[in-house]
C-alpha positions as semicolon CSV with decimal commas, in nm:
position;residue;x (nm);y (nm);z (nm)
1;M;-11,664;2,900;-0,553
2;A;-11,845;3,153;-0,335
3;A;-12,138;2,916;-0,315
4;D;-11,910;2,651;-0,164
5;L;-11,785;2,874;0,119
6;P;-11,883;2,748;0,467
7;V;-12,174;2,929;0,630
8;K;-12,157;3,017;0,997
9;A;-12,426;2,853;1,206
10;P;-12,639;3,090;1,414
11;P;-12,512;3,126;1,770
12;M;-12,661;2,889;2,028
13;V;-12,900;3,065;2,262
14;A;-12,953;2,897;2,596
15;A;-13,312;2,845;2,699
16;P;-13,407;3,080;2,980
17;I;-13,416;2,940;3,332
18;F;-13,762;2,968;3,482
19;N;-13,740;3,206;3,776
20;W;-13,933;3,115;4,093
21;T;-13,886;3,447;4,272
22;G;-14,206;3,585;4,423
23;F;-14,481;3,538;4,676
24;Y;-14,724;3,250;4,649
25;I;-15,042;3,121;4,812
26;G;-15,207;2,784;4,768
27;G;-15,412;2,495;4,897
28;F;-15,360;2,120;4,940
29;V;-15,526;1,790;5,023
30;G;-15,375;1,458;5,126
31;G;-15,348;1,202;5,402
32;A;-15,168;1,139;5,731
33;G;-15,077;0,828;5,927
34;A;-14,893;0,743;6,250
35;D;-14,548;0,587;6,228
36;R;-14,620;0,347;6,517
37;D;-14,877;0,275;6,792
38;A;-14,945;0,507;7,082
39;F;-14,863;0,371;7,430
40;A;-15,000;0,457;7,773
41;S;-14,879;0,343;8,114
42;E;-15,111;0,226;8,391
43;P;-15,227;0,516;8,615
44;V;-15,033;0,508;8,943
45;T;-15,019;0,711;9,265
46;P;-14,697;0,870;9,397
47;T;-14,682;0,582;9,648
48;G;-14,682;0,321;9,370
49;V;-15,045;0,205;9,389
50;F;-15,170;0,118;9,038
51;Y;-15,529;0,201;8,950
52;N;-15,614;-0,145;8,819
53;G;-15,360;-0,324;9,033
54;L;-15,097;-0,403;8,769
55;A;-14,788;-0,223;8,639
56;L;-14,877;-0,288;8,276
57;G;-14,900;-0,060;7,975
58;T;-15,145;-0,047;7,688
59;G;-15,054;0,004;7,323
60;Y;-15,307;0,104;7,058
61;G;-15,310;0,227;6,699
62;L;-15,433;0,558;6,565
63;Q;-15,653;0,575;6,257
64;S;-15,520;0,746;5,946
65;S;-15,665;1,083;5,856
66;F;-15,752;1,312;5,568
67;I;-15,556;1,637;5,573
68;G;-15,626;1,966;5,401
69;G;-15,525;2,327;5,434
70;G;-15,337;2,618;5,284
71;T;-14,987;2,756;5,238
72;I;-14,832;3,097;5,191
73;G;-14,467;3,169;5,121
74;Y;-14,191;3,345;4,933
75;N;-13,920;3,210;4,700
76;W;-13,600;3,382;4,589
77;Q;-13,386;3,275;4,294
78;R;-13,083;3,471;4,171
79;P;-13,106;3,529;3,794
80;G;-12,909;3,267;3,604
81;S;-12,887;3,031;3,903
82;N;-13,068;2,701;3,949
83;W;-13,085;2,734;4,328
84;V;-13,404;2,850;4,499
85;V;-13,446;2,937;4,867
86;G;-13,762;3,038;5,046
87;I;-13,981;3,033;5,353
88;E;-14,328;2,883;5,382
89;G;-14,613;2,879;5,631
90;E;-14,863;2,593;5,632
91;A;-15,187;2,552;5,829
92;G;-15,410;2,250;5,804
93;Y;-15,656;2,002;5,949
94;M;-15,589;1,641;6,046
95;H;-15,756;1,408;6,293
96;L;-15,564;1,096;6,393
97;R;-15,745;0,925;6,679
98;G;-15,756;0,592;6,856
99;A;-15,880;0,423;7,174
100;R;-15,842;0,091;7,350
101;Q;-15,983;-0,073;7,658
102;D;-15,733;-0,097;7,941
103;V;-15,577;-0,443;7,919
104;N;-15,484;-0,417;8,286
105;A;-15,850;-0,417;8,392
106;A;-15,908;-0,751;8,219
107;A;-15,584;-0,895;8,359
108;A;-15,694;-0,794;8,709
109;G;-16,025;-0,978;8,667
110;L;-16,229;-0,660;8,617
111;S;-16,461;-0,579;8,330
112;P;-16,237;-0,474;8,038
113;V;-16,490;-0,213;7,925
114;D;-16,451;-0,016;8,248
115;S;-16,129;0,169;8,170
116;V;-16,037;0,317;7,833
117;F;-15,730;0,500;7,699
118;A;-15,791;0,746;7,413
119;N;-15,566;0,967;7,205
120;R;-15,601;1,236;6,937
121;L;-15,345;1,418;6,718
122;G;-15,511;1,720;6,550
123;D;-15,762;1,873;6,478
124;A;-15,531;2,156;6,374
125;Y;-15,162;2,186;6,296
126;G;-14,927;2,447;6,154
127;V;-14,575;2,452;6,012
128;I;-14,322;2,729;5,952
129;A;-14,038;2,597;5,738
130;G;-13,750;2,698;5,514
131;R;-13,718;2,553;5,163
132;V;-13,410;2,491;4,949
133;G;-13,452;2,365;4,594
134;W;-13,293;2,302;4,254
135;T;-13,468;2,383;3,928
136;A;-13,477;2,179;3,609
137;R;-13,657;2,396;3,353
138;N;-14,007;2,443;3,501
139;A;-13,965;2,183;3,777
140;L;-13,844;2,259;4,128
141;F;-13,709;1,978;4,348
142;Y;-13,686;2,088;4,711
143;V;-13,634;1,990;5,072
144;K;-13,790;2,172;5,366
145;G;-13,760;2,178;5,742
146;G;-13,878;2,387;6,034
147;V;-14,102;2,401;6,338
148;A;-14,446;2,237;6,370
149;F;-14,736;2,313;6,604
150;V;-14,973;2,018;6,657
151;D;-15,287;2,014;6,872
152;R;-15,305;1,690;7,072
153;S;-15,497;1,534;7,359
154;S;-15,510;1,206;7,553
155;S;-15,728;1,064;7,827
156;F;-15,782;0,774;8,065
157;T;-16,145;0,720;8,167
158;D;-16,302;0,472;8,407
159;N;-16,644;0,424;8,252
160;C;-16,809;0,269;8,558
161;I;-17,162;0,389;8,623
162;G;-17,047;0,499;8,967
163;P;-16,799;0,421;9,243
164;G;-16,839;0,065;9,365
165;A;-17,046;-0,052;9,068
166;P;-17,011;-0,424;8,983
167;G;-16,691;-0,498;8,795
168;C;-16,533;-0,161;8,881
169;G;-16,187;-0,122;9,025
170;G;-16,303;0,036;9,350
171;G;-16,289;0,395;9,224
172;F;-16,380;0,640;8,954
173;L;-16,115;0,826;8,760
174;V;-16,093;1,062;8,463
175;I;-15,756;1,200;8,345
176;N;-15,737;1,440;8,051
177;R;-15,454;1,633;7,895
178;S;-15,467;1,868;7,597
179;D;-15,197;2,100;7,466
180;I;-15,006;2,224;7,161
181;D;-14,696;2,019;7,084
182;V;-14,414;2,235;6,946
183;T;-14,179;2,009;6,753
184;Y;-13,997;1,974;6,422
185;A;-14,111;1,907;6,065
186;A;-13,899;1,780;5,774
187;G;-13,976;1,667;5,422
188;A;-13,926;1,701;5,048
189;G;-14,127;1,757;4,734
190;V;-14,144;1,854;4,369
191;E;-14,332;2,148;4,217
192;Y;-14,402;2,212;3,848
193;A;-14,490;2,555;3,705
194;F;-14,736;2,562;3,415
195;N;-14,673;2,934;3,359
196;N;-14,555;3,242;3,545
197;N;-14,837;3,217;3,801
198;W;-14,969;2,863;3,848
199;S;-14,794;2,549;3,970
200;I;-14,881;2,206;4,111
201;K;-14,683;2,017;4,377
202;G;-14,650;1,683;4,551
203;E;-14,493;1,675;4,897
204;Y;-14,402;1,443;5,185
205;L;-14,370;1,593;5,534
206;Y;-14,292;1,425;5,866
207;L;-14,420;1,578;6,193
208;G;-14,200;1,484;6,489
209;T;-14,474;1,432;6,748
210;Q;-14,308;1,110;6,869
211;R;-14,265;1,197;7,237
212;S;-14,393;1,118;7,588
213;Y;-14,571;1,332;7,847
214;T;-14,747;1,283;8,182
215;A;-15,105;1,362;8,285
216;S;-15,259;1,336;8,632
217;N;-15,582;1,382;8,824
218;A;-15,748;1,291;9,155
219;A;-15,981;0,991;9,180
220;V;-16,324;0,996;9,342
221;L;-16,225;0,687;9,542
222;P;-16,003;0,656;9,734
223;A;-16,071;1,018;9,823
224;G;-15,780;1,248;9,747
225;S;-15,572;0,988;9,563
226;V;-15,384;1,144;9,271
227;F;-15,308;0,916;8,976
228;S;-15,070;0,987;8,689
229;Y;-15,001;0,810;8,363
230;T;-14,749;0,859;8,085
231;N;-14,864;0,870;7,724
232;S;-14,628;0,822;7,430
233;D;-14,741;0,968;7,098
234;P;-14,631;0,845;6,754
235;G;-14,479;1,061;6,482
236;V;-14,693;1,147;6,180
237;H;-14,625;1,085;5,810
238;T;-14,812;1,319;5,573
239;G;-14,843;1,326;5,196
240;K;-15,017;1,594;4,992
241;I;-15,083;1,737;4,650
242;G;-15,144;2,108;4,610
243;V;-15,183;2,404;4,378
244;N;-15,003;2,737;4,421
245;Y;-15,060;3,079;4,270
246;R;-14,745;3,295;4,246
247;W;-14,710;3,671;4,198
248;G;-14,455;3,947;4,243
249;G;-14,173;3,776;4,054
250;P;-13,995;3,851;3,725
251;V;-14,168;3,778;3,397
252;V;-14,006;3,480;3,227
253;A;-14,027;3,395;2,858
254;K;-14,221;3,080;2,775
255;Y;-14,032;2,787;2,628
């Protein structure tokens, strides 16, 4: 009869939750592309005189770019919780660029190669962002958002050999503008930890560079004439894969 008595099953022991707390540093590679074309208005004086005689704008695409760089950050996860919060800094390289001959020059009967708009987003950018995520065993699904710093420049150049050259618009003009755009960044990703130190991630991040700004300069002819144009930049989609090395967190039992 004793042999037929029920035997208690061993108590269920929950698998430990991987803990993401700690500092980390890593690197990444990926690609970037504009979310629309850039657009530039015709250079115009304060009195309304257009450089090539027409109040037209020029749209042009920017080439996609390789991106690469590094990250450093810190995660915090309360023991027993699936929620992870953290802060991350990212610095990288990208080089979206494009150029187009001024369509207004051709419409005005001038040589279309005379005047060219050009634009560049990069060569450097940086992001400081917060992260919030949810863990599922060794995987971390997260969203992030923060501030981005993107180097950018644009230009309008009349490529005539000199003032009054055949096919020129009666002047010679170069307008350049270069600055650091301070804007927002937002995205999401997933990271998987192989062990207590190493993990791999895939991430999408949008850089909100979609905005307009004005540049101006004086022309050689007519003497003293100041021309301005407005350039509208696109936003930038980025996608990356990366590897992180983590330290300074609690030791977690392997599954």
